[in-house]
Structure formats: C-alpha cells, structure tokens
PDB file of C-alpha atoms in Angstrom:
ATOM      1  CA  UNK A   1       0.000   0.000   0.000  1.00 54.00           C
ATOM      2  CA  UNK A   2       2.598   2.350   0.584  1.00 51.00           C
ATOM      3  CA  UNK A   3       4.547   1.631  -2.348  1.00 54.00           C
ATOM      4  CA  UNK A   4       1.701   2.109  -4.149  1.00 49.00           C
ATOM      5  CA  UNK A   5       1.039   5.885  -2.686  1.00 49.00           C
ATOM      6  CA  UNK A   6       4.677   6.837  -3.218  1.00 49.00           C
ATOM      7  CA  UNK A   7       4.265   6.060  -6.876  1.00 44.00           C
ATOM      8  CA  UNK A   8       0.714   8.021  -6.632  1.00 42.00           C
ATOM      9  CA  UNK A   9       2.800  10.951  -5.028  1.00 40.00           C
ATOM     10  CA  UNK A  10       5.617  10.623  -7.631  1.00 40.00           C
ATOM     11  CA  UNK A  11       3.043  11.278 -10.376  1.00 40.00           C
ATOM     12  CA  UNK A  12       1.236  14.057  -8.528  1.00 39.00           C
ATOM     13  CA  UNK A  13       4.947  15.940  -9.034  1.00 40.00           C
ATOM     14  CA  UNK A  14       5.662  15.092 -11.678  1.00 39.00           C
ATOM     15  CA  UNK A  15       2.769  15.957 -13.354  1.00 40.00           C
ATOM     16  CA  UNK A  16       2.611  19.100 -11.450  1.00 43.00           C
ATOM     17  CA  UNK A  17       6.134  19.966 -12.398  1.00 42.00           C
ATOM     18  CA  UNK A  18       5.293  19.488 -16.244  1.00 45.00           C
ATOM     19  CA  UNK A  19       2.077  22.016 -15.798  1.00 41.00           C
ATOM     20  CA  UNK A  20       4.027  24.333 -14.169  1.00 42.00           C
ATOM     21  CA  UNK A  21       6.769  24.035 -16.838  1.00 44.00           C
ATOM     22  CA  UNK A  22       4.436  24.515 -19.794  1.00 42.00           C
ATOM     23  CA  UNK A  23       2.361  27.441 -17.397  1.00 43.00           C
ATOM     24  CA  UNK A  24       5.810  29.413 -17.395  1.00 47.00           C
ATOM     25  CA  UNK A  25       6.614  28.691 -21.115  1.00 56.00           C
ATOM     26  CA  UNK A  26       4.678  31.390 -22.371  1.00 67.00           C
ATOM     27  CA  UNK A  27       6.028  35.387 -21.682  1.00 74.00           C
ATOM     28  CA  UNK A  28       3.934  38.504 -22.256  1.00 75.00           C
ATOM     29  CA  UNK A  29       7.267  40.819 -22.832  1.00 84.00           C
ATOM     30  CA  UNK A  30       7.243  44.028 -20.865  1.00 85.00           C
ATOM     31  CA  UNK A  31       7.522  46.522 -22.827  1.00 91.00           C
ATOM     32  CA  UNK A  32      10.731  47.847 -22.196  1.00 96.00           C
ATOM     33  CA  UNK A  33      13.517  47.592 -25.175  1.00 97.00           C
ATOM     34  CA  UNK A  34      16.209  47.652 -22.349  1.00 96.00           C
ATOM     35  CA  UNK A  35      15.044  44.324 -20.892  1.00 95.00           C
ATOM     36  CA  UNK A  36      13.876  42.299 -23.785  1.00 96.00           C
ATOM     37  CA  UNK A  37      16.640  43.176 -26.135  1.00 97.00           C
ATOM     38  CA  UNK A  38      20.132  43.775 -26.212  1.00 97.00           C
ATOM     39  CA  UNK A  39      22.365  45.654 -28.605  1.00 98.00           C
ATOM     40  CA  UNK A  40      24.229  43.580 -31.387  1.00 98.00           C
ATOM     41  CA  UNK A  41      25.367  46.199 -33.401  1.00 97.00           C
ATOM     42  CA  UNK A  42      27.337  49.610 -33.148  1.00 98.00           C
ATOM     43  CA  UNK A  43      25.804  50.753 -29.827  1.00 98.00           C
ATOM     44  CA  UNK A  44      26.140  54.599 -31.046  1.00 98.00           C
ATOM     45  CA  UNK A  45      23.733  54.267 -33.632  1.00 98.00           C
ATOM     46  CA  UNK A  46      21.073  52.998 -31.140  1.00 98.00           C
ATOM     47  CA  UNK A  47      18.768  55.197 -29.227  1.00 98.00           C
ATOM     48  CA  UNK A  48      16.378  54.052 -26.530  1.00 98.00           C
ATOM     49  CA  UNK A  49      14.320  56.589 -25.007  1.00 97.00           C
ATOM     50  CA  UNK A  50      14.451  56.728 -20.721  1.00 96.00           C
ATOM     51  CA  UNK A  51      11.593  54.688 -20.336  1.00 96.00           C
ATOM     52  CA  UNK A  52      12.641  51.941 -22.635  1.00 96.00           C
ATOM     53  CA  UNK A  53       9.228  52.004 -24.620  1.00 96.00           C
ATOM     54  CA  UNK A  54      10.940  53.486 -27.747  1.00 98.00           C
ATOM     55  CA  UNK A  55      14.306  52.297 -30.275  1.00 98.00           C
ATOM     56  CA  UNK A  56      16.056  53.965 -33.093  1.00 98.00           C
ATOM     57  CA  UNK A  57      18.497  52.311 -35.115  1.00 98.00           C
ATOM     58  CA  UNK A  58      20.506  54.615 -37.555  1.00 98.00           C
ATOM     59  CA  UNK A  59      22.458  53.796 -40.746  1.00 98.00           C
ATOM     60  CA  UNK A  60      25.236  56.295 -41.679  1.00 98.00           C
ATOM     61  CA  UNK A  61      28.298  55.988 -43.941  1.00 97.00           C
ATOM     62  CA  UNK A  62      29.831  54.520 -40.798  1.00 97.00           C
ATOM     63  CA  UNK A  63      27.987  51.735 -39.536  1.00 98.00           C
ATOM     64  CA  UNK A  64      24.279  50.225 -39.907  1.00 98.00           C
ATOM     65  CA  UNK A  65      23.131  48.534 -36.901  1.00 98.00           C
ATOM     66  CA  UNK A  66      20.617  46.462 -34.676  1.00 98.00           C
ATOM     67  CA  UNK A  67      19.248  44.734 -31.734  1.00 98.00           C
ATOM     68  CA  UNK A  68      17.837  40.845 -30.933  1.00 98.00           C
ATOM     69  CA  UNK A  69      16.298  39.518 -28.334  1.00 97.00           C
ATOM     70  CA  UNK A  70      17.453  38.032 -24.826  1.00 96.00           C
ATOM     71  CA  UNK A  71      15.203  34.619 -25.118  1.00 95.00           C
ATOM     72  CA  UNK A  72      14.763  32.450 -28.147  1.00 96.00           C
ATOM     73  CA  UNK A  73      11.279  30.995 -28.657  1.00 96.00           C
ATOM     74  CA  UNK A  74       9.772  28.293 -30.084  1.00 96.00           C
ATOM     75  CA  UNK A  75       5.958  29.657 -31.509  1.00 96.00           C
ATOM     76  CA  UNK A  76       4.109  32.291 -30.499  1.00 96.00           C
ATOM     77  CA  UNK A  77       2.760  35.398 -31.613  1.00 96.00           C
ATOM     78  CA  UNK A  78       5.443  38.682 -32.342  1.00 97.00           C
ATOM     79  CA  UNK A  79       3.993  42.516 -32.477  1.00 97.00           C
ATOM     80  CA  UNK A  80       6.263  44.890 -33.019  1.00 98.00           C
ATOM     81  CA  UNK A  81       5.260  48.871 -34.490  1.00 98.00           C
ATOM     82  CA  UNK A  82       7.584  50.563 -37.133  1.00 98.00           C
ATOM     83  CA  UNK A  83       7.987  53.755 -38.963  1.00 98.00           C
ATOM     84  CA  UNK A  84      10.367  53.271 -41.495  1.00 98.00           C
ATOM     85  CA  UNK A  85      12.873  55.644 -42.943  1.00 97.00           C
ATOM     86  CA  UNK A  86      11.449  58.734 -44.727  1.00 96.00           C
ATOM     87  CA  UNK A  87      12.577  60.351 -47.327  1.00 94.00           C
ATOM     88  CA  UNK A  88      15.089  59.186 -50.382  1.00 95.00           C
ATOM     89  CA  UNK A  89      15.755  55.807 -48.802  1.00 96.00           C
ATOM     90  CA  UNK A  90      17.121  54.231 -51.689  1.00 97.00           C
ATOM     91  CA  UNK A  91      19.168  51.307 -50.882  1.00 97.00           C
ATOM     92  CA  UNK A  92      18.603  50.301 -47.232  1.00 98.00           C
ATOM     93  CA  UNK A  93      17.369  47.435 -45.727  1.00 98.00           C
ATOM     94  CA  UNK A  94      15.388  47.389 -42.330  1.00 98.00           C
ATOM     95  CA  UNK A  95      14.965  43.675 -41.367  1.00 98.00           C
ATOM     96  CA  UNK A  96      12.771  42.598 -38.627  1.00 98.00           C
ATOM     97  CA  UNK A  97      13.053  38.555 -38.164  1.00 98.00           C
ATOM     98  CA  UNK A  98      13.389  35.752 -35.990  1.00 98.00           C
ATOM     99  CA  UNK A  99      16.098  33.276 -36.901  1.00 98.00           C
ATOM    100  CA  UNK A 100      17.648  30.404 -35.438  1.00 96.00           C
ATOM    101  CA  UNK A 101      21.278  31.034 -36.493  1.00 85.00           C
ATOM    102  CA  UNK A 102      22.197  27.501 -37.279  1.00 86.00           C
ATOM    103  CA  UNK A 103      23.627  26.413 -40.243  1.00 85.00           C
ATOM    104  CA  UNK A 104      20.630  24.395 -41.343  1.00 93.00           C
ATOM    105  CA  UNK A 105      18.476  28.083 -40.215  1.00 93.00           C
ATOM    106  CA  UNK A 106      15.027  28.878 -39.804  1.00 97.00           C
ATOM    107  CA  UNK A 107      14.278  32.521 -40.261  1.00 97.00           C
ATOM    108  CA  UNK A 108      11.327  34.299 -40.978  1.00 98.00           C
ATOM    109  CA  UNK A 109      11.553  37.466 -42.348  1.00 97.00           C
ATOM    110  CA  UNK A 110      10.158  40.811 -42.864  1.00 98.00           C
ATOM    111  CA  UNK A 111      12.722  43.050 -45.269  1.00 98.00           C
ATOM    112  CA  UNK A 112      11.562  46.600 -45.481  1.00 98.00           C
ATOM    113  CA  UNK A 113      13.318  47.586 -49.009  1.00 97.00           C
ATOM    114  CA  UNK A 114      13.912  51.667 -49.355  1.00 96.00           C
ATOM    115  CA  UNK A 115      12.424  53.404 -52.255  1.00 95.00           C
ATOM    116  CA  UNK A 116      13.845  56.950 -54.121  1.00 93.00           C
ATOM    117  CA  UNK A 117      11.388  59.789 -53.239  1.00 87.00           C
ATOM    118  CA  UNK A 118       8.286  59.354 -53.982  1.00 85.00           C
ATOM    119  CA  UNK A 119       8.073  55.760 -54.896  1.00 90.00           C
ATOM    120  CA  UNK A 120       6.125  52.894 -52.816  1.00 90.00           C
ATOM    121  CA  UNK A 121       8.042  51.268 -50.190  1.00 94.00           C
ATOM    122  CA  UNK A 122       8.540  47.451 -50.948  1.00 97.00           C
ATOM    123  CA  UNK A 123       7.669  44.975 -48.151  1.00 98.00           C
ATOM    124  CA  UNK A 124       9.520  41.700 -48.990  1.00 98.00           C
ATOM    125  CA  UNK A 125       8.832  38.326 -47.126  1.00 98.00           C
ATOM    126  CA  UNK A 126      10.741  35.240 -46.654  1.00 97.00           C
ATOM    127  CA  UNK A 127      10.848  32.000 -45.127  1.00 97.00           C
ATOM    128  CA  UNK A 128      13.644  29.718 -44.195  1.00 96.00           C
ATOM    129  CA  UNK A 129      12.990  26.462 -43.679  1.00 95.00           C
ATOM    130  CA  UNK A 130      15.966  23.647 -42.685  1.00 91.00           C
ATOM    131  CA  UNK A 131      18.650  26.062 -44.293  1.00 89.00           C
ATOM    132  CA  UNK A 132      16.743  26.228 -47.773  1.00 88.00           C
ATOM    133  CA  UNK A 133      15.184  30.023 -48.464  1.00 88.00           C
ATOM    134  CA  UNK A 134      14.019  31.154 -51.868  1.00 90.00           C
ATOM    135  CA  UNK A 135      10.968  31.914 -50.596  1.00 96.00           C
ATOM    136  CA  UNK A 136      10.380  35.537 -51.732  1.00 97.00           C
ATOM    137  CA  UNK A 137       7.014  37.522 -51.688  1.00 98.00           C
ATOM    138  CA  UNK A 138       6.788  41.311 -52.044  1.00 98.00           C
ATOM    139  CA  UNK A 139       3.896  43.848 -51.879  1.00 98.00           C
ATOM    140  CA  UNK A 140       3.100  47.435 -51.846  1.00 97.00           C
ATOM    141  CA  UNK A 141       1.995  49.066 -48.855  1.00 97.00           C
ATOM    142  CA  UNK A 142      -1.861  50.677 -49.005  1.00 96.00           C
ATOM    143  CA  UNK A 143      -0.236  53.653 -47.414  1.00 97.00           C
ATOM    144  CA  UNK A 144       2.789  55.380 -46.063  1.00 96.00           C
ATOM    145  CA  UNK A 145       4.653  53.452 -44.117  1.00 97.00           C
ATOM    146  CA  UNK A 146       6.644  56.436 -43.114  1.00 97.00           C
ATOM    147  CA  UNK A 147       4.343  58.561 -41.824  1.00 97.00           C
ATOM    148  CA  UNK A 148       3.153  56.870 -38.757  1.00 97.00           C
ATOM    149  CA  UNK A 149       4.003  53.330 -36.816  1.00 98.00           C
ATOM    150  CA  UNK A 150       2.291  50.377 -38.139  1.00 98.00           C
ATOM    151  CA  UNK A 151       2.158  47.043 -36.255  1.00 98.00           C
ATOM    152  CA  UNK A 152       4.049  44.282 -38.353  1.00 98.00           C
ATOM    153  CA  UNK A 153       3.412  40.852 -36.722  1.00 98.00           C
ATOM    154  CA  UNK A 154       4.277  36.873 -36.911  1.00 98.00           C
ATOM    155  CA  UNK A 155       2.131  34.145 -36.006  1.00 98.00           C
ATOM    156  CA  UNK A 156       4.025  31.255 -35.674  1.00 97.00           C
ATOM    157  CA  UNK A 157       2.746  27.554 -34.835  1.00 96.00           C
ATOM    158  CA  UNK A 158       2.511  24.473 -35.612  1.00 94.00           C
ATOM    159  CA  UNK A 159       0.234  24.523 -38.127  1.00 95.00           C
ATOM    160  CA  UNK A 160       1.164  27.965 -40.083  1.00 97.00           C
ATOM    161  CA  UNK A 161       3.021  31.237 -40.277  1.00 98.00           C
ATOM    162  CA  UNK A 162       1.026  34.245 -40.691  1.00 98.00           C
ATOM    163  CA  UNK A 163       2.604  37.510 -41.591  1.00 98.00           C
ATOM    164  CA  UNK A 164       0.627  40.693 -40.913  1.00 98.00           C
ATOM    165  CA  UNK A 165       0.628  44.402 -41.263  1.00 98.00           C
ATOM    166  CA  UNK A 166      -1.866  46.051 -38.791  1.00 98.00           C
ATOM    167  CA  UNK A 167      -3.448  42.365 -38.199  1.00 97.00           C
ATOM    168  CA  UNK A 168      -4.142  41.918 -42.284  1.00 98.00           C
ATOM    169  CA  UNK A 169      -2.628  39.023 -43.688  1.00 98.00           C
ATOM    170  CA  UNK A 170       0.007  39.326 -46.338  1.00 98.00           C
ATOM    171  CA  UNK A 171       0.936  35.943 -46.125  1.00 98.00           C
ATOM    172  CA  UNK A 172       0.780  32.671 -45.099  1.00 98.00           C
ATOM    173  CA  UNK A 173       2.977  29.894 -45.371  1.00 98.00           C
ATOM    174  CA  UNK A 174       1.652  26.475 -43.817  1.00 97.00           C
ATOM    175  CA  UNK A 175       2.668  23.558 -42.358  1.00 96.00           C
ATOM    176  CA  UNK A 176       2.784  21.053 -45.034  1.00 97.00           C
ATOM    177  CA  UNK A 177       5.744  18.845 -43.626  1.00 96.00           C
ATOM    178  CA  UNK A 178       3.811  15.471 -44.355  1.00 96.00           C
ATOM    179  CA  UNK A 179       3.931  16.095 -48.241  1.00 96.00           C
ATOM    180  CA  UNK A 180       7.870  16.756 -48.232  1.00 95.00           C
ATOM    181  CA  UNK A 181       7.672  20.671 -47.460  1.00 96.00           C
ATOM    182  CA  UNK A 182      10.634  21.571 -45.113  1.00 96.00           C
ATOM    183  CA  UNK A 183       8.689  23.742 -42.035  1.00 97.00           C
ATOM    184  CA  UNK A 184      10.127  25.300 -39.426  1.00 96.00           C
ATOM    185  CA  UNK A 185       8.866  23.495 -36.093  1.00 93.00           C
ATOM    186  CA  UNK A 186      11.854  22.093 -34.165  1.00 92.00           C
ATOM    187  CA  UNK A 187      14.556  25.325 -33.812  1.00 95.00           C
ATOM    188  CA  UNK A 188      13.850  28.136 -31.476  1.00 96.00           C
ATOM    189  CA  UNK A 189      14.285  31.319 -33.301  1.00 97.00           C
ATOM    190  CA  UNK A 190      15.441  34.625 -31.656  1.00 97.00           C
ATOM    191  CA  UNK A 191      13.714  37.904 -32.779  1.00 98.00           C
ATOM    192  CA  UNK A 192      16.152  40.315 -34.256  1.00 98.00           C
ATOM    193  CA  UNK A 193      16.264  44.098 -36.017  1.00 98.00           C
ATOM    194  CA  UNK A 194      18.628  45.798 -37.975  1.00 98.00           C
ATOM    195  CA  UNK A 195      18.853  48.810 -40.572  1.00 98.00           C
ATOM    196  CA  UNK A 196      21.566  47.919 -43.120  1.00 98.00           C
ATOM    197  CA  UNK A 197      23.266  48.952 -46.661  1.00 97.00           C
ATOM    198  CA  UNK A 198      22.000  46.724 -49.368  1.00 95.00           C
ATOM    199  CA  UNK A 199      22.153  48.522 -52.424  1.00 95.00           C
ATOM    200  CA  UNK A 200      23.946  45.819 -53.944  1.00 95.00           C
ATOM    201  CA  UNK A 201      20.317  44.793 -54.370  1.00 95.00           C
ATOM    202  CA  UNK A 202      17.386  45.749 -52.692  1.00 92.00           C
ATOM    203  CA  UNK A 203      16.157  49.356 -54.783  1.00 94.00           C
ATOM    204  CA  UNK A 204      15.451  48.377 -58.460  1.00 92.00           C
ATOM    205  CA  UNK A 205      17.948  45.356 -58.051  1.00 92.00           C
ATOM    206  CA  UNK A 206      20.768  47.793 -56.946  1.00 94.00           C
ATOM    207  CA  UNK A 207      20.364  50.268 -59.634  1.00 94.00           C
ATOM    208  CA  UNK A 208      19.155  52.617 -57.127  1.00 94.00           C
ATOM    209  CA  UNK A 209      22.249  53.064 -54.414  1.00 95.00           C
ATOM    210  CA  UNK A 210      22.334  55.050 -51.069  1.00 97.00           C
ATOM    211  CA  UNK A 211      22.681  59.047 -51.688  1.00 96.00           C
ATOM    212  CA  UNK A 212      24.761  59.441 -48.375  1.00 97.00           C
ATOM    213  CA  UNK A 213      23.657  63.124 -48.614  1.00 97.00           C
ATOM    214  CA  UNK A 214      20.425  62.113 -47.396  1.00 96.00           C
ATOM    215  CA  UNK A 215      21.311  60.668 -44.216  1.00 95.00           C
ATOM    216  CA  UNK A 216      21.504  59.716 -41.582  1.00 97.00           C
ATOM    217  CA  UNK A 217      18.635  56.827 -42.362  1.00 98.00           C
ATOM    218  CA  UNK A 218      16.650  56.517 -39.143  1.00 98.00           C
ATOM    219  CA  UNK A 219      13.956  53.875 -38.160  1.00 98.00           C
ATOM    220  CA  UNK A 220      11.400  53.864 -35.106  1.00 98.00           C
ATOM    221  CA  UNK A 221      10.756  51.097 -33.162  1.00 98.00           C
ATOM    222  CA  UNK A 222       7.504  50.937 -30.128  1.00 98.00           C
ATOM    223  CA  UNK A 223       5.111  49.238 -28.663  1.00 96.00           C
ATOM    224  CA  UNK A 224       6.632  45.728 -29.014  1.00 97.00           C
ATOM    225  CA  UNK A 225       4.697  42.479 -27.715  1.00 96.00           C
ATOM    226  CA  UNK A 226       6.414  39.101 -27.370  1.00 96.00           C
ATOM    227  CA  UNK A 227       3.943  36.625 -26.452  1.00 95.00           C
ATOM    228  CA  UNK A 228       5.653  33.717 -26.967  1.00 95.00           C
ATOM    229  CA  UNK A 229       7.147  30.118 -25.583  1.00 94.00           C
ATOM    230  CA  UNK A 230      10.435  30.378 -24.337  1.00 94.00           C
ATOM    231  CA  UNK A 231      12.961  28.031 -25.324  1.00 94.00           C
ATOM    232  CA  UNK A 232      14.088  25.868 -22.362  1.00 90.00           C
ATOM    233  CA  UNK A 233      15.465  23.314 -24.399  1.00 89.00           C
ATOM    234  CA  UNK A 234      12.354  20.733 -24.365  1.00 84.00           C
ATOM    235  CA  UNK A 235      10.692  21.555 -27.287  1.00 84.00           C
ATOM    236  CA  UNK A 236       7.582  19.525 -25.490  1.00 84.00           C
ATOM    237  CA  UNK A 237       6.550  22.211 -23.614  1.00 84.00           C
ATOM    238  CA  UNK A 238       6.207  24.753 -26.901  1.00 91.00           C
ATOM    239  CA  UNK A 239       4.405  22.138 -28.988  1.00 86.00           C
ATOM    240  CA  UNK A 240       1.942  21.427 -26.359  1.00 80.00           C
ATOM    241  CA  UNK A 241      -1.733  22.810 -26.464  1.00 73.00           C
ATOM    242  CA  UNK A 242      -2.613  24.905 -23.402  1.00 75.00           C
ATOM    243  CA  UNK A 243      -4.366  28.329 -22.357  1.00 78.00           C
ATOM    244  CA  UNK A 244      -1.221  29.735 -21.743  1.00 82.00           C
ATOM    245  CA  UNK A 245       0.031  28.363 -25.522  1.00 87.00           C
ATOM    246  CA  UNK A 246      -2.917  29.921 -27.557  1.00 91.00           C
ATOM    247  CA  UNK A 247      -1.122  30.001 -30.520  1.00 91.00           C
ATOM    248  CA  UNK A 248      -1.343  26.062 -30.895  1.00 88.00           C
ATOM    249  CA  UNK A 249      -5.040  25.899 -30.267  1.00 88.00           C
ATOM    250  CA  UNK A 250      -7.479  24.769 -32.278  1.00 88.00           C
ATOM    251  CA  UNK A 251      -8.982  27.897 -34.100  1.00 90.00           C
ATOM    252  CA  UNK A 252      -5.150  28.929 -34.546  1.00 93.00           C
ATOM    253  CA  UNK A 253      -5.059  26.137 -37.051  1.00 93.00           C
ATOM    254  CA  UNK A 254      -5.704  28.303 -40.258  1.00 96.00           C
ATOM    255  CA  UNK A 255      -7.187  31.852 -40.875  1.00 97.00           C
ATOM    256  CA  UNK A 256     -10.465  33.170 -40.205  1.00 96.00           C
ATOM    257  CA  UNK A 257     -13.131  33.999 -42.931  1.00 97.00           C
ATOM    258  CA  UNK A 258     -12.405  37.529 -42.570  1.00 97.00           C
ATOM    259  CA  UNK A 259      -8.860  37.342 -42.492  1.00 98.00           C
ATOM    260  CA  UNK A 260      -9.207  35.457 -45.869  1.00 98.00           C
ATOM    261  CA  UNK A 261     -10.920  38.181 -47.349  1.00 98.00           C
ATOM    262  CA  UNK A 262      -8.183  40.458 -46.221  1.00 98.00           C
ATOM    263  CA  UNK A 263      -5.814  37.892 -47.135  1.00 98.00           C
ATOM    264  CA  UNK A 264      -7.098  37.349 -51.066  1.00 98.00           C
ATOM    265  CA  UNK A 265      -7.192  41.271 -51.463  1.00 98.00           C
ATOM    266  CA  UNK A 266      -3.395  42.234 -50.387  1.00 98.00           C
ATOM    267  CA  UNK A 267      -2.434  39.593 -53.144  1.00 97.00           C
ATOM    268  CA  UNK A 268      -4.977  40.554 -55.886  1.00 97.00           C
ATOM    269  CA  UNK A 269      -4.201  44.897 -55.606  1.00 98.00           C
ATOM    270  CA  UNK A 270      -0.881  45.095 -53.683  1.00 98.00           C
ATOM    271  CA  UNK A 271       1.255  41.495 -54.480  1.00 98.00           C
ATOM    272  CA  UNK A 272       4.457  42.768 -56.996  1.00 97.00           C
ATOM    273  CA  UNK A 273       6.255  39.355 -56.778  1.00 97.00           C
ATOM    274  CA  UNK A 274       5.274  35.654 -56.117  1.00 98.00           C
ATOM    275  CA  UNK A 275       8.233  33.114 -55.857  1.00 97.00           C
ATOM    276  CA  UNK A 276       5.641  30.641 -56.837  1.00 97.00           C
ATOM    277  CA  UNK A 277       4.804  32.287 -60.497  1.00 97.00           C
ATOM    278  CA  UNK A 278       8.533  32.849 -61.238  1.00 97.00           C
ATOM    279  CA  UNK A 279       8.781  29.818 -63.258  1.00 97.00           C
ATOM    280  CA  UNK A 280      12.115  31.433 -65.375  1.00 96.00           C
ATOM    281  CA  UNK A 281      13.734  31.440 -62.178  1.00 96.00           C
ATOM    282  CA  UNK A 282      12.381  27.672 -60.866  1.00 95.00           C
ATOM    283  CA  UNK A 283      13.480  26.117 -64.756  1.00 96.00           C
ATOM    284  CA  UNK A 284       9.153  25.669 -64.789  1.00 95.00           C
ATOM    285  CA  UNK A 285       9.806  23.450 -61.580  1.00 96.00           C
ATOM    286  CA  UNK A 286       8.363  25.576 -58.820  1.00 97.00           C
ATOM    287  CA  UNK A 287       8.634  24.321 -55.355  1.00 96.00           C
ATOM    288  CA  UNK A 288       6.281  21.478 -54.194  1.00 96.00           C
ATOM    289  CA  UNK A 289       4.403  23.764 -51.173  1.00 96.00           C
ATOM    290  CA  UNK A 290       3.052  26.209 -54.375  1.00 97.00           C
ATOM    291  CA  UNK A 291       0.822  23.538 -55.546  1.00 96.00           C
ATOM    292  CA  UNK A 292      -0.652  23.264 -51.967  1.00 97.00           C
ATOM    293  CA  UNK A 293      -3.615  25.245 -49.925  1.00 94.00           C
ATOM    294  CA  UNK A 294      -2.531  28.869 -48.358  1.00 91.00           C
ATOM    295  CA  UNK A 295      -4.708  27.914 -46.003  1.00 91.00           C
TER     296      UNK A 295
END
C-alpha cells in the first residue's frame, strides 16, 4: 500500500512539475527595449528613449546597426510597431526577423526595401525552412509606411506562419511537412532588427544606391509584444496545447473567414512578386508547397 502511494505521489509531481513548466513557457514581454533586447550592433547608432518604450536604429556611412532579443522561442505570436525611414531611402534594408542562427536556419523574415522619393516602399517576405530560403514575396503598402508606426506581426505555430501588417494578412505559409515541405517546427528562433546597406540589391535590383547626402537613415521602433514560448530546451513544452500556448489551439489552425478576405485582397491589388509564379527562375519546376492550400 505504501509503495503504491509513493508512486501516486511521484506522479502528482511530476505531473505538477510538467504544468508548471508549460504554465511558465509562455512570456507577455514588458515593454521595455532595455530588458527584452540587447544591442548587437554599433551601440552609437542605437537610441532608446528613458523609459525603454521606444528604439532607433541609424544607418550612416559609418555603420548600420541592430538589436535581438534576450530569449529564443519556439511559436508564439510577435507585435512589433515601425515607422520606417522617410525620405530618399534608396538602398537600405530594415529587417525585422526571428532566426535560429544555425547552419541548417530557420528565419522568418520581414525586409523593409527603401524606395527613391516618392516611390512605394517594398515589403519583402521570406521563409527559411531547414537552411533552404528562396521563398520571396513582395507587396506594396496601401499607405505610407513612413508617416506613422504600423504594427508588423508573426504568427508562428505548428500549423502555419502568418505575416501581418496592422493584423491583415500578407501571407501565409503552412505547415505542409507530411507532403515533403521543409517547415520550421523544431529550432527556437530569436527575434532580431537591424537597418543595413543593401544597395547591392534591394532598390530596383541595386540600380538605385544610397545618396549618403540624405542621411543619416533613421527607423522607429515601439510598442513591441512578445507573447511567446520560451525556449528551455524541451521543445515539449512549446508544442503542447494549453491556455497559456494559444497560438497552438485549435482555431489557430488556419485563418479566419475575414482574415481570408483580407488575405485574397493584399495579393490581388498590392502582391508585386510571387516566388511561386517565377517559373524562369524555378526552370518551370516551382517548389512542391506552391501547388498546396494557403490555407
């Protein structure tokens, strides 16, 4: 008998511990830039207000640079507002991603590509999945995405990745790992920001490069959210369904009817590239997931 309430007990813990694990996987970030992120690149051209609530990062002639996150997650749901650079902003790059930084990566990616002066801003997608990208999806913004912040935000689970700009989706790319589409589902990813020079590329494939005259390039960072499961190294605990792991429930499984209204109209009046029409570039042998359901 009293073998038989140790084990009993043993359970009780055990199972308690594991609740209490997967309870404290989740993290609502606070708010504050100095305790959720720290600085990776050229300190100098970083600016955080007192309060922490507000980042700059600034590209001059001298350096680019960025910031990334102190935890690395594994799903969950990333909010983050942005006013990119005004003005001639020909030739930089703002990135805002998560990435595992392994040599077989997962990343996904928002790349905000600068425009000359009075052209639309480019908003270029990607997704890295096992090391393998090629991925690309741009659009044009339905307004100025200088002006004022706009929230830019990734759904991540184990079913799909959402991309959205002020809770519209712009894309989806879904979990389609049983037909032979690499996914990303076992690497935590960090979440990462940086304003760079890639005029090598990114304006009018490089024709357009940086007028250094119009610097320095300067983009806004607030409000961030991170609700999220943070890696600690059981990837159990982040795949599990729970109230505390929304993101993996149920009606996270695919997008609403409204959001596929939304969803059908950013790629009808504001989609400028699909890697999955670019047959030139695929030798007409376009990658298996373009054949598949969005959603």
């Amino acid at each position: 008998m009293t073998n038989c309430l140790n084990v009993v007990v043993v359970f009780v813990a055990v199972l308690g511990l594991n609740l209490l694990n997967i309870s404290i996987a989740s993290v609502v970030s606070t708010g504050d830039f100095n305790k959720d992120f720290f600085v990776t690149w050229s300190p100098n051209h970083v600016n955080t207000s007192a309060n922490g609530t507000t980042r700059s990062l600034k590209l001059d002639q001298e350096s680019g640079s960025g910031f990334a996150s102190d935890q690395m997650f594994l799903f969950g749901q990333i909010d983050m507002q942005i006013k990119l650079v005004p003005g001639h902003s020909a030739g930089t790059v703002l990135g805002f991603y998560m990435t595992s930084d392994s040599p077989n990566r997962d990343e996904i990616d928002f790349e905000f590509l600068g425009n000359v002066t009075g052209q639309p801003y480019i908003l270029q997608t990607n997704v890295y999945a096992d090391g393998f990208d090629n991925r690309e999806e741009r659009i044009y913004f339905w307004f100025d995405p200088t002006k004022d912040f706009h929230t830019y935000s990734i759904l991540w689970n184990l079913h799909q990745i959402v991309f959205m700009v002020d809770w519209v989706p712009i894309r989806v790319y879904r979990n389609h790992a049983d037909k032979g589409v690499a996914y990303p589902r076992w690497q935590p990813m960090s979440l990462k920001a940086s304003l760079w020079n890639g005029d090598s590329w990114a304006t009018r494939g490089g024709r357009d490069k940086i007028d250094w005259s119009k610097g320095p390039f300067i983009a806004s960072f607030q409000n961030h959210k991170i609700d999220a499961c943070v890696w600690k190294g059981n990837p159990r605990f982040c795949r599990a369904g729970s109230p505390t792991n929304w993101w993996n429930q149920e009606r996270m499984r695919s997008l609403t009817d409204k959001q596929r209204r939304w969803f059908r109209w950013v790629r009808r009046y504001h989609m400028v590239y699909d890697y999955c029409t670019d047959n030139q570039r695929f030798n007409n042998s376009l990658p298996k997931e373009c054949f598949l359901p969005k959603y």
